[in-house]
């Protein structure tokens, strides 16, 4: 009797084990996410509903006043403009350059490892060092680039005064740092493409360019989506490069290159010390990133899905024929 | 002092340090500190923490203090930069715990800290009455008379100039004659600049913004009235300074260099400009940037009266447990005797009246600046300061906006004076 009972208990336990264990195994991630992701997100929203001073702490509940205040600010919209402009300048060139570089590195070239390591080198240089080097290059009066332009009698570019000029300079820094990293991701994905596809295309008389467009790109679709999404998240939060672009870190006298994250920092830690407003902008940025992410996902999926079906069909036909 | 090597935007870097003291309140029965409680036994064993940044020159002094007070153990935490120390201070003030018994602060942080006087122990005491130059004490005093910080160093301003370029332009180059030629007002300063410009291709001043900063620091209520109401947009004095400095820029007196930028740093090697506003700590910056350049000198004068740029204080946050012991240590560290020692070891310029006339200080000369008697000059410059400008919580935000307004016209050249002023008005409205 006693043993039957204990057996029943054991059975229950083992059933429970089967049902429960998977959740326990995956729980560390979700617990961490709740503590480090979800809670701060919710708390930021709570803060954004109050007057909240960096030193003084929580003040009166003000509802959505912080949101309406910041949306009414010219600097907020200028921050949006700059963020998207720098994001597009860096994101697009970076992805295209990385694709091209990866395609070249994927060929049978000499000293492959050397070249592959080479593209990653800028990624391991400390961002501060990159900042120092580039600020010497992009100095308006004494910079290296304007010095070189002078050899060709080209007027110096006002890197720190013009809007587009400053964005180009900052996008250059971002690209320098990230292109190599993205290249390696593309390269890894390219090497996973079955070589039969290329052989088949070759038999059909497709040239290199045609193979790249009709096989490589469609096969890279999941990777491109990944790269574009992460680049969006990172690009819209760009902070370090524009912040160190001049000494005051406010984004230029006319806020030529002040990004949204710099605006958040200025609101929360600058002279206003208003966490409430900073939190409100953070939430707006959060929603925008989600929106743009979804949009990107939709676009990238459309761009390559048509082609990829064709290729798959072609490949299938070839196999049958073989 | 090399602290200048680390550039910071608007403030000086550093400020350093401290001083010393003497009254040894701790040991002597003499001046008993006014607050009383069970914890005031000066002989009880106690551990104090002191947080500073950059280089206050405290290391030796703290050892000295511990040797004289065996019951006191002092732990010194040094932050690498003032910004780091500021972030730490703000965060822990908000959290309500974690601050050191003594926290060093820069003068530029005081406006916002004075909004929370309950966070700091009132440091008024008989032993420190009249210790500092008046305007230094005023900086750390709240409107209701509470003293939240003991002054350490200051940055009295003189005019640094290139004697060789002056000579080449046919102007006097000897420092006493230059001081006379520079006159007493900003109009004199700009007039000499025009005279200089007629004979030289070198710009007269580094930028309009740097000069404006010195000018606005001589107004008692530039941006806010006594009640903290923002008057920057309507204040005719501010607008007059803005117009005056941009008019000088338009006449070609400015080198259009943003302070601390790479172009600015590089210009020291290329005859970038002939004069600059020169707080005592700027000497190290110039010497570092202008290595091997000869001709720099210092004129013992400052247009429009005296001027000060930078300086630090020691505060005792109320969240600490050893208020009395901390106050005694801060008192000792900021006494004139100790400040002189810090000046000798790290070059931090003292804010104590008595220290300013010490022979150790006034006998100091600087070889890079043609042997100028820097101790004497800056000591007199410190005494020449008469105005302690009122800086409320919005001051730094408004001043940033003003610097950007001037920068748009003088450096970026993306706006004219009128359109940039309109943008300034919009920017300060956003601070509300």
XYZ file of C-alpha atoms in Angstrom:
754
model
C 0.000 0.000 0.000
C 2.631 2.325 1.079
C 4.715 1.528 -1.928
C 1.798 2.023 -4.310
C 1.258 5.399 -2.821
C 4.837 6.397 -3.185
C 4.778 5.142 -6.733
C 1.819 7.364 -7.488
C 3.713 10.258 -5.992
C 6.732 9.465 -8.085
C 4.678 9.270 -11.183
C 3.206 12.609 -10.487
C 6.641 14.019 -9.919
C 8.012 12.634 -13.142
C 5.022 13.900 -15.068
C 5.551 17.263 -13.506
C 9.178 17.006 -14.418
C 8.377 16.432 -18.047
C 5.955 19.277 -18.166
C 7.878 21.772 -16.113
C 11.542 21.211 -16.842
C 11.644 22.780 -20.300
C 10.286 25.976 -18.857
C 12.822 25.936 -16.073
C 15.606 25.375 -18.574
C 14.628 28.354 -20.659
C 13.673 30.514 -17.699
C 17.109 32.098 -17.051
C 16.849 34.063 -20.269
C 13.351 35.229 -19.558
C 14.102 36.104 -15.965
C 17.115 38.111 -17.059
C 15.090 39.703 -19.809
C 12.372 40.654 -17.367
C 14.870 42.190 -14.968
C 17.131 43.887 -17.505
C 14.723 44.532 -20.363
C 11.085 44.546 -19.486
C 11.308 46.216 -16.101
C 13.481 49.149 -17.262
C 11.133 49.606 -20.197
C 8.068 49.759 -17.996
C 9.836 51.890 -15.422
C 10.982 54.346 -18.091
C 7.366 54.679 -19.118
C 6.421 55.358 -15.491
C 9.157 58.005 -15.255
C 8.007 59.629 -18.478
C 4.635 60.300 -16.862
C 6.177 62.466 -14.124
C 8.248 65.517 -13.506
C 11.404 63.725 -12.560
C 14.702 65.437 -11.748
C 18.039 63.664 -11.963
C 18.942 64.717 -8.421
C 15.590 65.585 -6.890
C 13.861 62.408 -8.041
C 10.163 61.848 -8.601
C 7.900 64.879 -8.834
C 4.273 65.390 -9.738
C 2.374 63.101 -12.091
C 1.890 64.949 -15.364
C 0.437 62.349 -17.706
C 1.548 62.870 -21.279
C 2.776 66.437 -20.785
C 6.393 65.410 -21.247
C 5.511 63.863 -24.583
C 3.656 66.910 -25.852
C 6.470 69.162 -24.641
C 9.254 67.345 -26.452
C 7.227 66.851 -29.609
C 6.799 70.614 -29.697
C 10.542 71.220 -29.592
C 12.449 72.090 -32.722
C 15.524 70.270 -31.421
C 13.553 67.043 -31.153
C 12.672 67.120 -34.836
C 16.151 68.160 -35.780
C 17.402 65.164 -33.816
C 15.023 62.930 -35.788
C 16.214 64.375 -39.080
C 19.867 63.883 -38.168
C 19.345 60.393 -36.823
C 17.625 59.160 -39.962
C 20.016 60.949 -42.261
C 23.095 59.492 -40.548
C 21.393 56.093 -40.308
C 20.631 55.987 -44.020
C 24.049 57.309 -45.007
C 25.789 54.717 -42.884
C 23.353 51.799 -43.053
C 22.969 51.692 -46.809
C 26.601 52.225 -47.741
C 27.692 49.804 -45.064
C 25.425 47.000 -46.232
C 26.250 47.462 -49.908
C 29.982 47.768 -49.276
C 29.937 44.708 -47.026
C 28.101 42.678 -49.685
C 30.641 43.639 -52.323
C 33.587 42.977 -50.011
C 32.187 39.625 -48.952
C 31.662 38.622 -52.577
C 35.306 39.403 -53.316
C 36.561 37.623 -50.218
C 34.481 34.621 -51.166
C 36.500 34.158 -54.347
C 39.561 32.029 -54.540
C 42.091 34.694 -53.710
C 45.563 34.375 -52.285
C 46.172 34.838 -48.562
C 42.475 34.526 -47.806
C 42.820 34.553 -44.030
C 44.932 37.686 -44.135
C 42.305 39.633 -46.056
C 39.480 38.273 -43.972
C 41.198 39.251 -40.745
C 42.049 42.580 -42.284
C 38.456 43.657 -42.747
C 37.756 42.957 -39.107
C 40.645 45.029 -37.839
C 38.798 48.359 -37.602
C 36.227 46.629 -35.436
C 38.715 45.826 -32.698
C 40.146 49.345 -32.508
C 38.840 51.214 -29.487
C 36.086 53.645 -30.528
C 37.862 56.444 -28.670
C 40.953 55.930 -30.772
C 38.804 55.999 -33.898
C 37.273 59.235 -32.655
C 40.646 60.854 -32.092
C 41.979 59.824 -35.484
C 38.905 60.927 -37.379
C 38.635 64.221 -35.561
C 42.128 65.021 -36.819
C 41.120 64.026 -40.315
C 37.897 66.004 -40.300
C 39.143 69.174 -38.581
C 37.820 72.144 -40.540
C 40.955 74.249 -40.758
C 43.848 71.902 -40.092
C 42.369 68.527 -41.042
C 44.038 65.943 -43.234
C 41.136 65.643 -45.654
C 40.786 69.367 -46.237
C 44.571 69.494 -46.609
C 44.410 66.911 -49.376
C 41.526 68.690 -51.067
C 43.687 71.801 -51.105
C 46.231 70.006 -53.339
C 43.529 69.870 -55.962
C 42.518 73.464 -55.270
C 39.192 72.347 -53.859
C 37.702 74.586 -51.198
C 37.836 73.185 -47.690
C 34.698 71.335 -46.630
C 33.024 72.686 -43.490
C 32.735 69.381 -41.665
C 31.524 70.970 -38.437
C 29.265 73.663 -39.878
C 27.292 72.006 -42.673
C 24.483 69.547 -42.016
C 25.175 67.061 -44.783
C 28.948 67.462 -44.435
C 28.869 66.558 -40.767
C 26.597 63.599 -41.440
C 28.959 62.279 -44.089
C 31.891 62.595 -41.704
C 30.058 60.773 -38.917
C 28.737 58.082 -41.276
C 32.332 57.521 -42.380
C 33.352 56.813 -38.811
C 30.448 54.437 -38.333
C 31.180 52.641 -41.603
C 34.846 52.330 -40.780
C 33.934 50.531 -37.617
C 31.113 48.279 -38.765
C 31.630 47.386 -42.421
C 34.173 44.667 -41.657
C 31.928 43.056 -39.096
C 28.980 42.929 -41.479
C 31.264 41.627 -44.227
C 32.195 38.620 -42.133
C 28.549 37.819 -41.450
C 27.789 37.931 -45.185
C 30.878 35.915 -45.968
C 29.867 33.144 -43.575
C 26.412 33.031 -45.139
C 27.846 32.958 -48.664
C 30.002 29.985 -47.838
C 26.925 28.096 -46.767
C 25.349 28.403 -50.229
C 25.555 25.002 -51.940
C 28.021 25.120 -54.840
C 25.679 23.036 -57.007
C 23.588 26.127 -57.556
C 26.544 27.966 -59.067
C 27.577 24.956 -61.143
C 24.085 24.684 -62.528
C 23.975 28.372 -63.314
C 27.345 28.132 -64.987
C 26.050 25.366 -67.236
C 23.176 27.640 -68.150
C 25.661 30.288 -69.152
C 25.050 32.746 -66.334
C 27.938 35.158 -65.835
C 29.348 36.148 -62.433
C 27.131 39.165 -62.054
C 24.055 37.193 -62.929
C 24.995 34.476 -60.449
C 25.456 37.087 -57.737
C 22.122 38.716 -58.349
C 20.101 35.591 -58.961
C 21.671 33.132 -56.557
C 23.791 34.820 -53.911
C 21.478 37.652 -52.991
C 18.304 35.514 -52.719
C 20.133 32.857 -50.755
C 21.392 35.520 -48.373
C 17.922 36.762 -47.650
C 17.706 35.666 -44.005
C 21.162 37.120 -43.380
C 20.314 40.392 -45.054
C 17.185 40.652 -42.957
C 19.230 40.035 -39.823
C 21.837 42.612 -40.792
C 19.299 45.237 -41.741
C 17.293 44.798 -38.548
C 20.330 44.975 -36.260
C 21.712 47.906 -38.240
C 18.400 49.675 -37.795
C 18.352 49.150 -34.065
C 21.968 50.253 -33.713
C 21.777 53.024 -36.290
C 18.796 54.753 -34.755
C 20.508 54.749 -31.384
C 23.766 56.192 -32.665
C 25.477 58.192 -29.940
C 29.242 57.749 -29.524
C 30.453 58.993 -32.890
C 28.370 62.180 -33.085
C 28.958 62.886 -29.404
C 32.732 62.947 -29.785
C 32.576 64.822 -33.079
C 33.244 68.090 -31.282
C 34.300 69.080 -27.796
C 31.012 70.275 -26.383
C 29.160 67.112 -27.351
C 25.891 68.930 -28.005
C 25.813 68.183 -31.718
C 26.988 71.469 -33.211
C 26.109 75.114 -32.763
C 23.005 74.703 -34.868
C 22.517 71.052 -33.805
C 23.712 70.013 -37.216
C 24.513 66.491 -36.062
C 22.624 66.092 -32.782
C 20.922 62.680 -32.812
C 17.893 61.626 -30.809
C 19.972 59.738 -28.266
C 22.157 62.807 -27.771
C 18.984 64.779 -27.192
C 17.902 62.242 -24.588
C 21.243 62.630 -22.856
C 21.041 66.401 -22.955
C 17.542 66.406 -21.473
C 18.343 63.953 -18.702
C 21.948 64.723 -17.824
C 22.507 68.146 -19.362
C 21.392 71.430 -17.915
C 17.715 70.453 -17.591
C 18.265 67.247 -15.632
C 14.749 66.242 -16.595
C 14.464 62.464 -16.531
C 10.774 62.753 -17.325
C 11.389 64.384 -20.689
C 14.372 62.145 -21.414
C 12.202 59.093 -20.702
C 9.474 60.416 -22.966
C 11.897 60.782 -25.880
C 13.294 57.318 -25.121
C 9.843 55.837 -25.457
C 9.152 57.670 -28.675
C 12.449 56.391 -30.044
C 11.601 52.875 -28.903
C 8.307 52.937 -30.801
C 9.966 54.378 -33.894
C 12.609 51.678 -33.900
C 9.960 48.974 -33.717
C 8.073 50.628 -36.533
C 11.098 50.982 -38.766
C 12.194 47.448 -37.905
C 8.867 46.028 -39.022
C 8.969 48.142 -42.155
C 12.465 46.948 -42.957
C 11.479 43.359 -42.432
C 8.582 43.766 -44.811
C 10.698 45.477 -47.473
C 13.660 43.117 -47.331
C 11.334 40.174 -47.524
C 9.689 41.494 -50.632
C 12.876 42.502 -52.356
C 14.337 39.051 -52.511
C 11.462 36.613 -52.253
C 10.408 36.782 -55.888
C 13.854 35.912 -57.157
C 14.530 33.239 -54.656
C 11.493 31.235 -55.661
C 12.651 31.310 -59.234
C 16.076 30.074 -58.271
C 14.696 27.338 -56.105
C 12.494 26.220 -58.928
C 15.347 26.347 -61.377
C 17.531 24.337 -59.032
C 14.802 21.772 -58.561
C 14.327 21.418 -62.288
C 18.052 20.931 -62.752
C 18.135 18.223 -60.179
C 15.261 16.413 -61.805
C 16.925 16.724 -65.165
C 20.155 15.365 -63.758
C 49.759 71.818 -14.096
C 49.095 69.473 -16.790
C 45.540 68.874 -16.062
C 44.925 70.984 -19.044
C 45.787 68.147 -21.270
C 42.402 66.701 -20.733
C 40.062 68.932 -22.557
C 36.743 69.821 -21.236
C 34.361 72.034 -22.892
C 33.402 75.011 -20.946
C 35.018 74.737 -17.645
C 38.427 74.476 -16.654
C 39.573 71.405 -16.023
C 40.324 71.166 -13.011
C 40.683 72.716 -10.469
C 42.475 71.529 -8.159
C 43.222 71.642 -5.157
C 43.540 72.325 -1.987
C 44.888 73.359 0.623
C 45.574 73.444 3.731
C 45.073 74.306 6.765
C 45.954 75.068 9.674
C 43.862 75.603 12.363
C 43.938 72.010 13.366
C 40.629 72.293 14.923
C 40.665 68.626 15.399
C 43.371 68.578 17.972
C 43.010 71.834 19.576
C 40.418 72.461 22.082
C 40.346 75.958 20.767
C 37.625 76.440 18.304
C 35.002 73.933 19.024
C 32.784 73.191 16.139
C 29.329 74.577 16.674
C 27.290 71.480 16.127
C 27.084 69.276 19.121
C 26.094 65.699 19.593
C 27.456 62.498 20.956
C 29.576 62.041 17.873
C 31.659 65.136 18.316
C 34.353 63.586 20.453
C 37.366 64.535 18.341
C 39.372 61.646 19.735
C 36.967 58.866 18.808
C 38.303 56.546 16.142
C 36.747 57.282 12.792
C 37.225 56.399 9.118
C 36.567 59.177 6.620
C 36.249 58.915 2.854
C 37.262 61.785 0.583
C 36.292 61.875 -3.106
C 38.163 64.176 -5.504
C 38.892 64.225 -9.246
C 41.808 65.035 -11.486
C 44.568 66.261 -9.199
C 43.778 68.067 -5.981
C 47.258 67.526 -4.570
C 45.917 65.842 -1.421
C 47.997 62.713 -1.150
C 50.720 64.112 1.092
C 48.327 66.290 3.042
C 46.118 63.395 3.970
C 49.110 61.458 5.253
C 50.077 64.471 7.285
C 46.589 64.728 8.739
C 46.494 61.076 9.704
C 49.857 61.354 11.392
C 48.635 64.279 13.450
C 45.333 62.580 14.222
C 46.006 58.906 14.867
C 42.334 58.219 15.538
C 41.357 59.290 12.025
C 41.735 57.044 9.038
C 41.201 58.724 5.664
C 40.423 56.894 2.444
C 40.983 58.986 -0.667
C 39.097 58.154 -3.873
C 40.242 59.952 -6.992
C 38.072 60.041 -10.106
C 39.960 60.378 -13.381
C 37.802 63.198 -14.711
C 35.476 65.794 -13.290
C 32.630 64.456 -15.436
C 32.995 61.037 -13.905
C 32.910 62.540 -10.423
C 29.856 64.586 -11.343
C 27.909 61.585 -12.633
C 28.775 59.702 -9.485
C 27.716 62.587 -7.276
C 24.388 63.105 -9.048
C 23.529 59.425 -9.083
C 24.236 58.918 -5.412
C 22.533 62.085 -4.331
C 19.438 60.790 -6.095
C 19.854 57.351 -4.535
C 20.288 58.833 -1.061
C 23.365 56.810 -0.154
C 26.877 55.917 -1.257
C 28.567 59.310 -1.185
C 31.886 59.928 0.526
C 32.084 61.900 3.758
C 33.745 64.695 1.792
C 32.878 65.274 -1.855
C 34.810 67.691 -4.054
C 32.680 69.693 -6.508
C 33.409 72.170 -9.277
C 32.017 75.678 -9.131
C 29.861 74.991 -12.206
C 27.909 72.288 -10.420
C 26.973 74.493 -7.506
C 23.945 76.144 -9.117
C 22.087 72.850 -9.279
C 23.418 71.545 -5.962
C 22.277 74.665 -4.146
C 18.725 73.680 -5.072
C 19.083 70.833 -2.597
C 20.629 72.512 0.432
C 19.337 69.772 2.716
C 21.694 67.357 1.041
C 24.711 69.244 2.367
C 25.915 70.119 5.839
C 26.069 73.835 6.590
C 29.774 74.454 6.926
C 29.642 77.939 8.418
C 31.959 78.177 11.386
C 34.024 80.759 13.193
C 37.256 79.099 12.215
C 36.704 79.772 8.517
C 35.271 83.294 8.642
C 37.047 85.511 6.161
C 39.318 82.685 5.030
C 38.515 83.029 1.326
C 38.249 85.929 -1.066
C 34.721 87.178 -0.741
C 33.412 86.151 -4.143
C 34.636 82.592 -3.616
C 32.576 82.220 -0.458
C 29.596 83.798 -2.194
C 29.682 81.096 -4.889
C 29.006 78.365 -2.320
C 26.516 80.270 -0.177
C 22.802 79.674 -0.626
C 20.335 82.544 -0.667
C 19.480 81.912 2.969
C 23.113 82.057 4.059
C 24.058 78.413 4.235
C 27.671 77.620 3.258
C 27.734 74.277 1.456
C 31.371 74.150 0.364
C 34.848 75.139 1.501
C 36.812 76.768 -1.323
C 39.918 75.031 -2.603
C 41.380 76.648 -5.715
C 40.326 79.376 -8.146
C 41.083 80.489 -11.701
C 41.653 84.251 -11.704
C 42.026 85.593 -15.233
C 44.708 87.727 -16.865
C 45.474 88.286 -20.555
C 48.036 86.013 -22.173
C 49.601 87.408 -25.331
C 52.287 86.775 -27.927
C 54.968 89.390 -27.286
C 56.753 88.591 -30.565
C 53.613 89.216 -32.625
C 52.906 92.426 -30.713
C 56.389 93.647 -31.476
C 56.109 92.755 -35.146
C 52.901 94.792 -35.325
C 54.581 97.798 -33.780
C 52.805 97.519 -30.431
C 54.521 97.536 -27.049
C 55.617 94.057 -26.048
C 56.847 94.509 -22.495
C 54.234 93.095 -20.093
C 53.797 96.270 -18.043
C 53.364 98.396 -21.170
C 51.015 95.877 -22.730
C 48.898 95.930 -19.592
C 48.690 99.694 -19.919
C 47.927 99.535 -23.656
C 45.154 96.995 -23.107
C 43.384 99.586 -20.998
C 40.607 98.789 -18.607
C 37.489 98.184 -20.671
C 36.443 95.744 -23.362
C 36.257 98.637 -25.786
C 39.949 99.320 -25.093
C 40.712 95.661 -25.647
C 38.959 95.567 -29.025
C 40.409 98.954 -30.038
C 43.943 97.689 -29.477
C 42.926 94.645 -31.474
C 42.018 96.797 -34.444
C 45.317 98.615 -34.143
C 47.068 95.251 -34.105
C 45.068 93.946 -37.029
C 46.067 96.889 -39.190
C 49.672 95.717 -38.986
C 49.389 91.951 -38.709
C 47.752 89.031 -40.455
C 47.331 87.136 -37.217
C 43.851 87.235 -35.640
C 43.575 89.127 -32.348
C 41.530 86.621 -30.313
C 40.818 82.890 -30.471
C 37.031 83.177 -30.811
C 34.135 85.455 -29.980
C 32.702 82.846 -27.603
C 35.768 82.664 -25.382
C 35.819 86.440 -24.951
C 32.076 86.571 -24.383
C 32.404 84.067 -21.573
C 34.815 86.339 -19.746
C 32.545 89.337 -20.325
C 29.329 87.739 -19.111
C 31.012 86.592 -15.923
C 31.302 90.231 -14.927
C 27.525 90.765 -14.884
C 25.883 90.163 -11.497
C 22.597 88.959 -13.007
C 23.112 88.081 -16.630
C 20.479 85.430 -17.294
C 18.360 85.202 -14.163
C 17.158 87.732 -11.638
C 17.527 87.164 -7.907
C 14.386 85.060 -7.836
C 15.604 82.765 -10.556
C 13.299 84.180 -13.222
C 14.874 83.959 -16.678
C 15.687 87.408 -18.030
C 18.339 86.423 -20.581
C 16.188 87.289 -23.568
C 15.241 90.762 -22.324
C 18.484 91.720 -20.590
C 19.884 94.641 -22.586
C 23.326 94.117 -21.032
C 23.513 90.590 -22.420
C 22.394 91.707 -25.860
C 24.969 94.497 -25.773
C 27.792 92.038 -25.024
C 26.529 89.735 -27.747
C 26.514 92.546 -30.295
C 29.859 93.903 -29.174
C 31.713 90.634 -29.402
C 30.176 89.735 -32.757
C 30.985 93.176 -34.101
C 34.618 92.538 -33.188
C 34.383 89.191 -34.949
C 32.913 90.842 -38.031
C 35.834 93.259 -38.080
C 38.159 90.292 -38.480
C 39.554 90.126 -34.950
C 38.527 86.517 -34.365
C 40.417 83.385 -35.376
C 37.029 81.554 -35.454
C 38.359 78.674 -33.385
C 36.106 76.666 -31.073
C 37.929 76.255 -27.788
C 39.382 72.765 -27.198
C 38.724 71.706 -30.811
C 41.490 70.130 -32.856
C 41.798 73.262 -34.928
C 42.205 75.304 -31.761
C 44.828 73.004 -30.298
C 46.724 72.945 -33.555
C 46.621 76.727 -33.926
C 49.067 77.205 -31.045
C 51.762 75.902 -33.344
C 50.748 78.167 -36.217
C 50.486 81.705 -34.852
C 46.749 81.137 -34.549
C 45.972 84.266 -32.498
C 47.682 86.981 -30.503
C 45.802 87.181 -27.195
C 43.670 84.952 -25.033
C 41.665 85.027 -21.820
C 43.939 83.350 -19.353
C 42.829 81.822 -16.028
C 45.754 80.607 -13.920
C 45.258 76.982 -14.947
C 45.381 77.916 -18.630
C 49.143 78.404 -18.420
C 49.694 74.655 -18.406
C 47.346 74.238 -21.369
C 49.149 76.879 -23.404
C 52.566 75.532 -22.524
C 51.472 72.043 -23.562
C 49.878 73.098 -26.857
C 52.500 75.688 -27.747
C 55.568 73.620 -26.942
C 58.669 75.157 -28.570
C 56.787 78.326 -29.510
C 58.476 81.353 -27.990
C 56.915 84.704 -27.261
C 54.048 83.937 -24.862
C 53.785 86.381 -21.964
C 51.163 87.515 -19.448
C 49.783 91.005 -18.921
C 48.649 91.835 -15.414
C 45.275 93.231 -16.412
C 41.807 92.133 -17.334
C 39.314 94.177 -19.313
C 36.141 95.225 -17.555
C 37.447 94.469 -14.055
C 38.577 91.123 -12.663
C 37.445 87.743 -13.887
C 37.448 84.175 -12.635
C 37.079 80.927 -14.542
C 36.719 77.669 -12.626
C 37.610 76.546 -9.142
C 36.482 73.832 -6.743
C 35.027 73.254 -3.296
C 34.833 70.547 -0.662
C 31.349 69.651 0.537
C 30.073 67.402 3.329
C 26.935 65.567 2.173
C 24.360 64.996 4.890
C 23.981 61.347 3.954
C 27.405 60.630 5.537
C 27.589 59.622 9.179
C 30.598 61.584 10.408
C 29.637 65.174 9.794
C 31.788 66.702 12.480
C 34.917 64.738 11.727
C 34.455 65.351 8.000
C 33.972 69.042 8.572
C 37.160 69.226 10.628
C 39.112 67.510 7.876
C 37.644 69.739 5.146
C 38.429 72.759 7.302
C 42.015 71.636 7.711
C 42.489 70.770 4.045
C 41.228 74.153 2.869
C 43.219 76.257 5.319
C 45.858 78.566 3.750
C 48.870 76.589 5.010
C 47.705 73.402 3.323
C 46.630 75.210 0.130
C 50.124 76.600 -0.257
C 51.526 73.094 -0.009
C 49.117 71.896 -2.687
C 50.059 74.852 -4.855
C 53.717 73.970 -4.519
C 53.143 70.323 -5.385
C 50.465 70.583 -8.092
C 50.124 74.255 -9.006
C 46.527 74.648 -7.901
C 45.943 78.325 -7.328
C 44.742 79.100 -3.779
C 41.486 80.910 -2.970
C 42.458 81.860 0.600
C 43.167 85.503 1.316
C 46.157 84.668 3.477
C 47.575 82.272 0.891
C 47.371 84.944 -1.795
C 49.957 87.058 -0.033
C 52.203 84.174 0.968
C 55.773 84.602 -0.228
C 55.744 81.035 -1.517
C 53.012 82.057 -3.927
C 54.011 85.561 -4.929
C 57.593 84.500 -5.577
C 56.533 82.036 -8.286
C 57.641 82.741 -11.842
C 57.051 80.870 -15.090
C 59.937 80.365 -17.485
C 57.748 79.528 -20.487
C 56.006 82.878 -20.166
C 59.244 84.794 -20.355
C 59.824 84.536 -16.618
C 56.589 86.316 -15.749
C 55.903 86.597 -11.991
C 52.791 84.446 -12.295
C 52.207 84.140 -8.565
C 52.186 87.899 -8.155
C 50.069 88.505 -11.255
C 47.327 85.997 -10.482
C 47.285 86.972 -6.839
C 46.494 90.547 -7.886
C 44.009 89.298 -10.477
C 42.179 87.316 -7.786
C 41.876 90.430 -5.644
C 40.586 92.413 -8.625
C 37.458 90.266 -8.922
C 34.537 92.222 -7.513
C 31.460 90.542 -8.939
C 30.133 87.148 -7.909
C 27.689 86.492 -10.758
C 24.390 84.962 -9.746
C 24.082 81.532 -11.325
C 20.756 79.825 -10.843
C 19.769 76.339 -11.997
C 19.179 77.441 -15.594
C 22.438 79.345 -15.978
C 24.512 76.679 -17.655
C 21.754 75.725 -20.081
C 21.310 79.340 -21.124
C 25.029 79.905 -21.396
C 25.402 76.812 -23.592
C 22.672 78.173 -25.845
C 24.456 81.541 -25.964
C 27.785 79.931 -26.838
C 26.058 78.112 -29.672
C 24.412 81.319 -30.833
C 27.791 83.040 -31.006
C 29.373 79.954 -32.565
C 26.822 79.936 -35.393
C 27.922 83.408 -36.394
C 31.595 83.443 -35.451
C 32.715 79.881 -36.191
C 30.165 78.119 -38.401
C 29.055 81.276 -40.238
C 25.682 79.655 -40.852
C 23.749 82.592 -39.387
C 24.033 86.336 -39.014
C 23.858 87.984 -35.610
C 20.151 88.751 -35.871
C 18.913 85.328 -36.987
C 21.171 83.571 -34.509
C 19.741 85.700 -31.684
C 16.235 84.555 -32.664
C 17.348 80.938 -32.428
C 18.861 81.694 -29.028
C 15.495 82.977 -27.812
C 13.809 79.797 -29.018
C 16.444 77.637 -27.356
C 16.093 79.241 -23.940
C 12.331 78.964 -24.127
C 12.770 75.203 -24.493
C 14.580 75.081 -21.146
C 11.453 76.095 -19.268
